[in-house]
PDB file of C-alpha atoms and ligand atoms in Angstrom:
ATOM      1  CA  UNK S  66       4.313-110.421 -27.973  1.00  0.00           C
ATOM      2  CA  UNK S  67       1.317-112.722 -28.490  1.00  0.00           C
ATOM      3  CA  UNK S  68      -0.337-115.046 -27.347  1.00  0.00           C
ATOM      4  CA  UNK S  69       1.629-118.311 -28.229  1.00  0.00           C
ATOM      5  CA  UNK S  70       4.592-115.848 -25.771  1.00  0.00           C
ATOM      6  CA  UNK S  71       1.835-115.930 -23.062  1.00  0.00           C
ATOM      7  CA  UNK S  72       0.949-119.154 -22.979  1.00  0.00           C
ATOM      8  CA  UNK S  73       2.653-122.188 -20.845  1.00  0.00           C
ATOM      9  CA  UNK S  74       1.933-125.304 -23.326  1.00  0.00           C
ATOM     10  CA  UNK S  75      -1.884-124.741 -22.118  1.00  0.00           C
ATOM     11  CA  UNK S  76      -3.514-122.366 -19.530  1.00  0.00           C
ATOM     12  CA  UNK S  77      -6.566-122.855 -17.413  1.00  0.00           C
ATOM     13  CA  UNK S  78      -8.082-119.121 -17.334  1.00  0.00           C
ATOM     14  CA  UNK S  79     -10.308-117.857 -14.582  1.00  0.00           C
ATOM     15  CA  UNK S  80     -13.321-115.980 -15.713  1.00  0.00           C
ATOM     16  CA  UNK S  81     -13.496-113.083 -13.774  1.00  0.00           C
ATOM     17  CA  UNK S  82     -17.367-112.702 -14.412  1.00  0.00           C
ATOM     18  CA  UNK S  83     -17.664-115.298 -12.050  1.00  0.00           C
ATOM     19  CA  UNK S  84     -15.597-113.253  -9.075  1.00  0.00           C
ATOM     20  CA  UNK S  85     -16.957-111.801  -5.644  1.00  0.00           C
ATOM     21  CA  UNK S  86     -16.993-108.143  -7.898  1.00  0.00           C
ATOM     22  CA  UNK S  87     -16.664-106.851  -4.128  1.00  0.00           C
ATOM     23  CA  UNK S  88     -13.476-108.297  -3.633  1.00  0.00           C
ATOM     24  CA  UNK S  89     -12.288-108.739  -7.161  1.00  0.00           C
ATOM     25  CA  UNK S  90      -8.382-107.260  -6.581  1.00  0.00           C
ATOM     26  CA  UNK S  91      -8.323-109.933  -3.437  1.00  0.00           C
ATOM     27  CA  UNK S  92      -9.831-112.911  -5.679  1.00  0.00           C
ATOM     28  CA  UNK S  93      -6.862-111.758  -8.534  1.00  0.00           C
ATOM     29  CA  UNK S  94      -4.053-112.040  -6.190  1.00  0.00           C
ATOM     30  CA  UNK S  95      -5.031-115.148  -5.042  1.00  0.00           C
ATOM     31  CA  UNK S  96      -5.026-117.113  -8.280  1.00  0.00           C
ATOM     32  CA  UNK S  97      -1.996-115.165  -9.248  1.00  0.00           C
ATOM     33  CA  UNK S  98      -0.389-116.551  -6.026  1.00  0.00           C
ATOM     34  CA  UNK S  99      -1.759-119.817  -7.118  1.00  0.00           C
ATOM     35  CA  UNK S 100      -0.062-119.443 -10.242  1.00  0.00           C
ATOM     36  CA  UNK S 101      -2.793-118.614 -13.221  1.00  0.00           C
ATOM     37  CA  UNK S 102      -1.599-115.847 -15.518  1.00  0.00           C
ATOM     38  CA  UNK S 103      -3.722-115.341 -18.378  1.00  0.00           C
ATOM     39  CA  UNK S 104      -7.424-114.246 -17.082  1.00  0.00           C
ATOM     40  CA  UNK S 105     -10.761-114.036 -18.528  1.00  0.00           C
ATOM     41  CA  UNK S 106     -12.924-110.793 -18.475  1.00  0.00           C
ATOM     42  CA  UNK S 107     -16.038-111.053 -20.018  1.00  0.00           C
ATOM     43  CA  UNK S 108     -17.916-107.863 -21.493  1.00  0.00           C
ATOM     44  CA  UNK S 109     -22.186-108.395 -22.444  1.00  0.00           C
ATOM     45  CA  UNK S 110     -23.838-105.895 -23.979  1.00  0.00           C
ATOM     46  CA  UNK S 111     -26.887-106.758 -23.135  1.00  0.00           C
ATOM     47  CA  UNK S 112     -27.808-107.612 -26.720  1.00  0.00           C
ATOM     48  CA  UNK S 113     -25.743-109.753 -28.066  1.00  0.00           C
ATOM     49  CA  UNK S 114     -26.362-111.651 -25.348  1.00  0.00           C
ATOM     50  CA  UNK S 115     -29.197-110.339 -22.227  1.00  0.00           C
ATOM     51  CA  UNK S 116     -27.007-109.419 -19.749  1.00  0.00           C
ATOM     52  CA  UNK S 117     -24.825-106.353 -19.241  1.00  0.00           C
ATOM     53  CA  UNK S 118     -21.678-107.455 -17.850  1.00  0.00           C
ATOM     54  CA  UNK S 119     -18.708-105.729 -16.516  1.00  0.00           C
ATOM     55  CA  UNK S 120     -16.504-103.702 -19.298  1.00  0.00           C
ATOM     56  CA  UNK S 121     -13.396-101.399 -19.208  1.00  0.00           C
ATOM     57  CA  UNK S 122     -14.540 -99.166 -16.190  1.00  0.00           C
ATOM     58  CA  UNK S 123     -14.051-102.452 -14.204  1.00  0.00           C
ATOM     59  CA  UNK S 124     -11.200-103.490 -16.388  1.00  0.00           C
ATOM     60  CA  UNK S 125      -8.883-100.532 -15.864  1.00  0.00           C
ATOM     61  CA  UNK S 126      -8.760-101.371 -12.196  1.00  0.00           C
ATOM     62  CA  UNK S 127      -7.570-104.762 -12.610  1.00  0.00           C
ATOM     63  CA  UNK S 128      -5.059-104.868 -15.318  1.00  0.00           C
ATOM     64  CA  UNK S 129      -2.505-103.362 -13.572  1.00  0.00           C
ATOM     65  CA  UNK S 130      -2.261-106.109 -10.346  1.00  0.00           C
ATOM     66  CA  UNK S 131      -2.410-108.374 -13.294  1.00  0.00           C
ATOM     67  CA  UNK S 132       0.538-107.168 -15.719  1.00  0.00           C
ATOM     68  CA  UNK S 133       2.263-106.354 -12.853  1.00  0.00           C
ATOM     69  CA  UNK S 134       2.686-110.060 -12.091  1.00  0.00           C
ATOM     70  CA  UNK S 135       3.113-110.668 -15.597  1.00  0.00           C
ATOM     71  CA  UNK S 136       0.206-111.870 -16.481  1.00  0.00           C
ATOM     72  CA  UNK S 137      -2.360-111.179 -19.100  1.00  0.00           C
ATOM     73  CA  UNK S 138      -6.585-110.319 -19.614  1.00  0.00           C
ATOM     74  CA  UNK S 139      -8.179-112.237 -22.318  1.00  0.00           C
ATOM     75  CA  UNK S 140     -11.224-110.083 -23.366  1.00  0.00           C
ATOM     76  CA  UNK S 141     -14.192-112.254 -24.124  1.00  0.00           C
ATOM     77  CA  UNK S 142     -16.727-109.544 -26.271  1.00  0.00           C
ATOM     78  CA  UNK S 143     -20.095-110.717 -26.211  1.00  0.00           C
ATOM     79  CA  UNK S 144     -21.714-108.039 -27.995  1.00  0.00           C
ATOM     80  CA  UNK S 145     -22.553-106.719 -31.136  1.00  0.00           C
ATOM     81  CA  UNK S 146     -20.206-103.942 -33.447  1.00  0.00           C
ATOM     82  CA  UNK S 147     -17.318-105.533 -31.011  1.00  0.00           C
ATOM     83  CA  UNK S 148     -14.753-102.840 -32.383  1.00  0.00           C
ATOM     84  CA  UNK S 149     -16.686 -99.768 -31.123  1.00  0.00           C
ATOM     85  CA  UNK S 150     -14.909-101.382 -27.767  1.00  0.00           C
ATOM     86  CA  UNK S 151     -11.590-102.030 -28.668  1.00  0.00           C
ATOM     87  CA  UNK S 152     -10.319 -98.810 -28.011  1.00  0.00           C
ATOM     88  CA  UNK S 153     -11.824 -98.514 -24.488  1.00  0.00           C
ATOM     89  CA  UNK S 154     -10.434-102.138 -23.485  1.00  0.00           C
ATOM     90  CA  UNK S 155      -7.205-101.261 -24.857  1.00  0.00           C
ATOM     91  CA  UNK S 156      -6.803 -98.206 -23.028  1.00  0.00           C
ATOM     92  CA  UNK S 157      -7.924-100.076 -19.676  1.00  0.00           C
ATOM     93  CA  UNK S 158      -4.891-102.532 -20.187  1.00  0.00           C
ATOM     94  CA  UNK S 159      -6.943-105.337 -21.708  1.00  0.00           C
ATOM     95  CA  UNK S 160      -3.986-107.491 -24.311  1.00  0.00           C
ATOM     96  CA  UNK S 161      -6.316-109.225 -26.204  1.00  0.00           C
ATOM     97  CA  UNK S 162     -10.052-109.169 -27.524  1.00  0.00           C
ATOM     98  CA  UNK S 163     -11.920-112.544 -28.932  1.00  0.00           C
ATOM     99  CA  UNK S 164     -14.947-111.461 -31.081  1.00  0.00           C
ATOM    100  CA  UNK S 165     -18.161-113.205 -32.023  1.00  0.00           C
ATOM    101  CA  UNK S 166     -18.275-114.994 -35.256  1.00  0.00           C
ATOM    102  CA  UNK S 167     -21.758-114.331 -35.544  1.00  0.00           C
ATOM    103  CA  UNK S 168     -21.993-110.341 -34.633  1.00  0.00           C
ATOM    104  CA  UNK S 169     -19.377-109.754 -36.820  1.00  0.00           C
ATOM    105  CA  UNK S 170     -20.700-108.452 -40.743  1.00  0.00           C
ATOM    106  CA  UNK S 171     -16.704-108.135 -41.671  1.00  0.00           C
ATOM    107  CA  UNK S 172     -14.970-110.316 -39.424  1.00  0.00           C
ATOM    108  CA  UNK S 173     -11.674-109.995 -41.355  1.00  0.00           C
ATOM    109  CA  UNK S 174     -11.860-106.390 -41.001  1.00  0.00           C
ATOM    110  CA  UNK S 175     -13.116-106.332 -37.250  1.00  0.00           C
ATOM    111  CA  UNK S 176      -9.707-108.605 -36.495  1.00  0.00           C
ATOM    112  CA  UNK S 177      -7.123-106.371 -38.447  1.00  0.00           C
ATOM    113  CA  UNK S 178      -8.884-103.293 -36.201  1.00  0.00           C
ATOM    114  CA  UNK S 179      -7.634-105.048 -33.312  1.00  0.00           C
ATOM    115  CA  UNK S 180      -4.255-106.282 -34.200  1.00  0.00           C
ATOM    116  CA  UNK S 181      -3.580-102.545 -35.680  1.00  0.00           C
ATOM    117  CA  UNK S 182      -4.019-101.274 -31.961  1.00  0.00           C
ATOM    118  CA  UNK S 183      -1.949-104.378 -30.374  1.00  0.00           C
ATOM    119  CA  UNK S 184      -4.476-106.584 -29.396  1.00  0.00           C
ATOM    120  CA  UNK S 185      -4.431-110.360 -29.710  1.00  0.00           C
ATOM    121  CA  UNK S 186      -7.047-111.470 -31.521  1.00  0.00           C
ATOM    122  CA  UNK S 187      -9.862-114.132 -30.752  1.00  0.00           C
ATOM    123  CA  UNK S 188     -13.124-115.667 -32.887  1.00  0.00           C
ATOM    124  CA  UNK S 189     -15.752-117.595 -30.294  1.00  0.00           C
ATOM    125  CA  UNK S 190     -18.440-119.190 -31.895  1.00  0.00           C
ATOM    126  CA  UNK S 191     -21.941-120.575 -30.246  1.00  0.00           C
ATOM    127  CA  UNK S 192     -23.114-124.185 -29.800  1.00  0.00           C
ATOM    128  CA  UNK S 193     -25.242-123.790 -33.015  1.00  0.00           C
ATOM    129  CA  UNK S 194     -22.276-122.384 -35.013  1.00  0.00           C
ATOM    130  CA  UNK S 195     -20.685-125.060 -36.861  1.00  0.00           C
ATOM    131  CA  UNK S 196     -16.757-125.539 -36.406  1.00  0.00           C
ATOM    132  CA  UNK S 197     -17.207-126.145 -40.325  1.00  0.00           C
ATOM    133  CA  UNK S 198     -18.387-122.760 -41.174  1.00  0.00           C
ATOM    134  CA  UNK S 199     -15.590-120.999 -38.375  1.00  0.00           C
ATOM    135  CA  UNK S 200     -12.714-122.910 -39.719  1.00  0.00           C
ATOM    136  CA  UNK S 201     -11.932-121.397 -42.821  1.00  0.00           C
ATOM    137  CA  UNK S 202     -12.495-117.698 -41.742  1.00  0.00           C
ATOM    138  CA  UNK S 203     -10.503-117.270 -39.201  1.00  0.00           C
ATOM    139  CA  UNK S 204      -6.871-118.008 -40.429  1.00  0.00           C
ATOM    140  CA  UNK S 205      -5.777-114.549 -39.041  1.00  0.00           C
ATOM    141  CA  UNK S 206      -6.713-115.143 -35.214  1.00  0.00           C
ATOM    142  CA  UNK S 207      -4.686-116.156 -32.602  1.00  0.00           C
ATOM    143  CA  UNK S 208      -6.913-118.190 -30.944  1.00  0.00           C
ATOM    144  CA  UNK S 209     -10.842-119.566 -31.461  1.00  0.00           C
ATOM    145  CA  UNK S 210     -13.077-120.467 -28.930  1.00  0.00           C
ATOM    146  CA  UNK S 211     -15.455-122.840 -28.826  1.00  0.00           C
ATOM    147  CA  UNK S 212     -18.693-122.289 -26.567  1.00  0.00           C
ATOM    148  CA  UNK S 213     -19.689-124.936 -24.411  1.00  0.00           C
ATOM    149  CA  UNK S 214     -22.436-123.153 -22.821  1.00  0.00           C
ATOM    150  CA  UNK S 215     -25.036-120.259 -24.753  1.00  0.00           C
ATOM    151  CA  UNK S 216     -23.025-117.247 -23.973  1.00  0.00           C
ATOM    152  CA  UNK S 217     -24.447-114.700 -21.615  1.00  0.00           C
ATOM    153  CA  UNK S 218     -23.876-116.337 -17.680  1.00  0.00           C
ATOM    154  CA  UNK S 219     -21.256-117.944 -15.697  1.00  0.00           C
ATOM    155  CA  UNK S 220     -22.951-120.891 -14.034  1.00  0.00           C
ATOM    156  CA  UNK S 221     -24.628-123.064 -16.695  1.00  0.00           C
ATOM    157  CA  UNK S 222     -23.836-126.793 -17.326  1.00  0.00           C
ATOM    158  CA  UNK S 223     -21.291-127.848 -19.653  1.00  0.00           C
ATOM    159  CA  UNK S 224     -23.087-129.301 -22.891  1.00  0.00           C
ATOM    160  CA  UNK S 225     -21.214-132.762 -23.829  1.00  0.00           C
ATOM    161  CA  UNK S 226     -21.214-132.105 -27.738  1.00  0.00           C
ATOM    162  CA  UNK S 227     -18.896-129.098 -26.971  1.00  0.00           C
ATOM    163  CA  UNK S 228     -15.987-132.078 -26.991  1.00  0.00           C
ATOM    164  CA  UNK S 229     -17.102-133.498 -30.516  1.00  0.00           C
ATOM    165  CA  UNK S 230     -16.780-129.429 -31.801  1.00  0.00           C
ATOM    166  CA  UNK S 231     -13.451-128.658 -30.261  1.00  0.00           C
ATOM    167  CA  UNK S 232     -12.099-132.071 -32.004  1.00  0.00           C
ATOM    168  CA  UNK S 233     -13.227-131.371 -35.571  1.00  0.00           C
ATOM    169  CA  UNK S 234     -12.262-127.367 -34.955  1.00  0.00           C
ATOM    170  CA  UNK S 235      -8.824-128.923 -33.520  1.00  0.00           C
ATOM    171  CA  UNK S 236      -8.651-130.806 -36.749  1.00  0.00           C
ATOM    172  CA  UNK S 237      -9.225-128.089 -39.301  1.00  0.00           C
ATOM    173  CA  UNK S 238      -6.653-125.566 -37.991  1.00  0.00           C
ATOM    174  CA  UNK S 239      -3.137-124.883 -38.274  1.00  0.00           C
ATOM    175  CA  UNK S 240      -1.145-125.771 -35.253  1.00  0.00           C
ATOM    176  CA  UNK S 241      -0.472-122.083 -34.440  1.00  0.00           C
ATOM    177  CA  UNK S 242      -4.128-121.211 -33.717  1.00  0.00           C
ATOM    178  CA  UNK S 243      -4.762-121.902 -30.142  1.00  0.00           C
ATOM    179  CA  UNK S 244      -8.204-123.377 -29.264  1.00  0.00           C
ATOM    180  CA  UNK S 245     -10.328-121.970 -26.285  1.00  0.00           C
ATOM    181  CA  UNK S 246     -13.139-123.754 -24.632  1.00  0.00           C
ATOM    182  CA  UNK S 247     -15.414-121.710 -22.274  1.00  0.00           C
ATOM    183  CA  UNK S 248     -18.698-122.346 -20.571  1.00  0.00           C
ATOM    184  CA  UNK S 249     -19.691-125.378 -17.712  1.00  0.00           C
ATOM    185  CA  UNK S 250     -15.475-126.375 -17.569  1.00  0.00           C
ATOM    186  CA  UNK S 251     -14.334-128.011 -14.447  1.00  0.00           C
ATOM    187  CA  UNK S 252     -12.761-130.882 -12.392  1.00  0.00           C
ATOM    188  CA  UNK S 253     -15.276-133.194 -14.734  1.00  0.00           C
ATOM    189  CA  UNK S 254     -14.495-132.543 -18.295  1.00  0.00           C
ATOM    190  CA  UNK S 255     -11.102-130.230 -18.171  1.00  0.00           C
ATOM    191  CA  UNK S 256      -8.805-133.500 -19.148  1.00  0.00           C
ATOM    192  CA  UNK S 257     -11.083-134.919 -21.771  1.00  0.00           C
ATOM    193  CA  UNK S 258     -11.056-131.291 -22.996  1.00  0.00           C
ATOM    194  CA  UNK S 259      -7.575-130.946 -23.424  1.00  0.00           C
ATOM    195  CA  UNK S 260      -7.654-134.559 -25.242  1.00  0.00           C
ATOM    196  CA  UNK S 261     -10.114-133.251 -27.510  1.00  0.00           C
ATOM    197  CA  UNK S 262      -7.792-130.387 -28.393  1.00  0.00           C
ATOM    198  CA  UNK S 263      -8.286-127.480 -26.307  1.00  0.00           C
ATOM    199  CA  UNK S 264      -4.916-125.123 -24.945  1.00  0.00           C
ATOM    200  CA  UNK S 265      -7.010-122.742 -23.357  1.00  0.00           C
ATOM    201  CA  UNK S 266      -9.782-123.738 -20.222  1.00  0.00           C
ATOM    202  CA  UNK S 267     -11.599-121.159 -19.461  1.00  0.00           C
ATOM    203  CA  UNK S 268     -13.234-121.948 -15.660  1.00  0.00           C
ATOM    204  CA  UNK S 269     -15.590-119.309 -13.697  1.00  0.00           C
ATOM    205  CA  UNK S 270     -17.940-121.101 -11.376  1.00  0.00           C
ATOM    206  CA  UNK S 271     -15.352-124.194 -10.932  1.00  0.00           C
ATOM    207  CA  UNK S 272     -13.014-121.987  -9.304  1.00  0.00           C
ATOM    208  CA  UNK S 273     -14.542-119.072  -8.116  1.00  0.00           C
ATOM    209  CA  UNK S 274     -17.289-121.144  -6.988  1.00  0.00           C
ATOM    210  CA  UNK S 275     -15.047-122.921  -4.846  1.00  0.00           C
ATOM    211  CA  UNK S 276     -14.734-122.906  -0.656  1.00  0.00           C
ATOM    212  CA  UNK S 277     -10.462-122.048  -1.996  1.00  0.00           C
ATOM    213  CA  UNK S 278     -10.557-120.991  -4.955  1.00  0.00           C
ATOM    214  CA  UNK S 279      -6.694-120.739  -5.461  1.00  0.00           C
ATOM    215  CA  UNK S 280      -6.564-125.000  -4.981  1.00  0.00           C
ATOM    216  CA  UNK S 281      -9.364-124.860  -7.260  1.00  0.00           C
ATOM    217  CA  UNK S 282      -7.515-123.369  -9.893  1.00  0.00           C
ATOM    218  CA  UNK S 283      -4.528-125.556  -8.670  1.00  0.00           C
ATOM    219  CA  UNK S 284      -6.215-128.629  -9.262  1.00  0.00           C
ATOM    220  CA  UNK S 285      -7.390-127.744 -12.343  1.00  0.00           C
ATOM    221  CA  UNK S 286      -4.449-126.736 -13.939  1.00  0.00           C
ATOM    222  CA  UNK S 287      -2.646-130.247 -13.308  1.00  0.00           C
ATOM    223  CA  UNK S 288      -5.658-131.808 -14.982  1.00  0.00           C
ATOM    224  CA  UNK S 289      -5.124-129.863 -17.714  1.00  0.00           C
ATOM    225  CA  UNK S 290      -1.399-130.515 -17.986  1.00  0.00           C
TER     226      UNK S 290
HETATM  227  C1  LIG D 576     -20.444-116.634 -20.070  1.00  0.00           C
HETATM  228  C2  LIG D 576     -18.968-116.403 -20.162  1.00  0.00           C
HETATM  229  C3  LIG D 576     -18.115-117.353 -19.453  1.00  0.00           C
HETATM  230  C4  LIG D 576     -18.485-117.620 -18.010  1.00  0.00           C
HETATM  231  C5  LIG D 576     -17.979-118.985 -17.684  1.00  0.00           C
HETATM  232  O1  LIG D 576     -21.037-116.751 -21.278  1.00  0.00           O
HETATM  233  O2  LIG D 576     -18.510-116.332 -21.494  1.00  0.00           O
HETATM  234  O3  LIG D 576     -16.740-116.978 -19.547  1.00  0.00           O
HETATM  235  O4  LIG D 576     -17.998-116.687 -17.085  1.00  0.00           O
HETATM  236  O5  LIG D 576     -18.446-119.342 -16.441  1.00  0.00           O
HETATM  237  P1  LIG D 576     -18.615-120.871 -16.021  1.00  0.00           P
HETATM  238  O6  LIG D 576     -17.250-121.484 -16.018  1.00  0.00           O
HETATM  239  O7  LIG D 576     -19.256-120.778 -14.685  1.00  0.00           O
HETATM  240  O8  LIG D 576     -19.507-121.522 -17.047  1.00  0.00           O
HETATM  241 ZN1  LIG D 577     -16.343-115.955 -21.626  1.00  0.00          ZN
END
């Protein structure tokens, strides 16, 4: 199973980073009722990017409401030496890790780690990365994802030339390599996203920011149809 199995022509993900943490299981049943499937879960290591996040401790509570419903958690590593985690998120019932292009010295190595222990496999690169320079060395992943926001907090504004990037990545790879956009996406830019090339939304603050945020996610995924 990967993720091309997982996905439904194009998924709008919530990012669980953006959650009430003290109702988290509540919040995930109520966009699986709503329909999402495939869920964001963001780990910071705090030097990679400032914050510390939430990780597998957090993770391991979650996955099984999640896979238990079918769905799936899309594990969003924003920290350095990524594969000293896989392990852990594997074990907490995470399906699929997406590594930074720039903390990685060996990225083709770091990716085969996590397909040998079943994991899907990701690349996210930052707004100063270019798409030029991702393109070509990532032909093994299942999916790359472009940031539209510095990576570190849910909550930050959605930076326009993010659209530009996910056209020209669109454009230089093969069909089978999904395309994830992640930082500032909402109700405003989620249909010129998809346009521009993007399969996978990822949306923290549009829906979990939300007075309901099960018609948030509603909404957003028939924008993004
Ligand atoms: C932060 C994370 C994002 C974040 C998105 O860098 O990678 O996934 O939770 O949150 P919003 O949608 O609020 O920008
Ligand atoms: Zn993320």
């Amino acid at each position: 199973m990967s993720w091309t199995d997982w996905m439904r022509g194009q998924e709008v993900e919530p990012s669980l980073y953006a959650a009430d943490l003290s109702r988290l299981g509540d919040q995930v049943r109520t966009l699986l009722d709503a329909g999402a499937r495939i869920f964001h879960f963001d780990i910071g290591d705090g030097h990679f990017v400032p914050p510390i996040t939430i990780g597998p401790i957090v993770l391991q509570w979650i996955s099984p409401l999640v896979h238990e419903a079918g769905g799936r958690l899309d594990c969003h590593l924003m920290t350095m030496s990524p594969e000293r985690h896989f392990g852990a998120i594997a074990e907490a019932g995470g399906d699929s890790v997406t590594v930074h292009f720039e903390a990685c010295s060996d990225l083709e190595r770091t990716m085969a780690d996590a397909r040998s222990r079943g994991l899907g496999v990701g690349v996210a690169f930052n707004p100063e990365t270019s798409p030029q320079v991702v393109g070509p060395a990532v032909r093994g992943a299942d999916l790359v994802l472009c940031m539209s926001i510095e990576p570190g907090y849910s909550g930050q504004a959605f930076m326009p030339a993010a659209l530009e990037r996910v056209a020209v990545l669109r454009g230089l790879l093969p069909a089978g390599i999904h395309v994830q956009v992640d930082g500032g996406v909402g109700a405003d830019n989620v249909r010129e996203l998809r346009e521009a090339g993007a399969d996978l939304l990822v949306a923290g603050t549009s829906i979990f920011g939300a007075a309901d945020p099960g018609s948030a996610y509603e909404s957003l995924a028939r924008a993004a149809v």
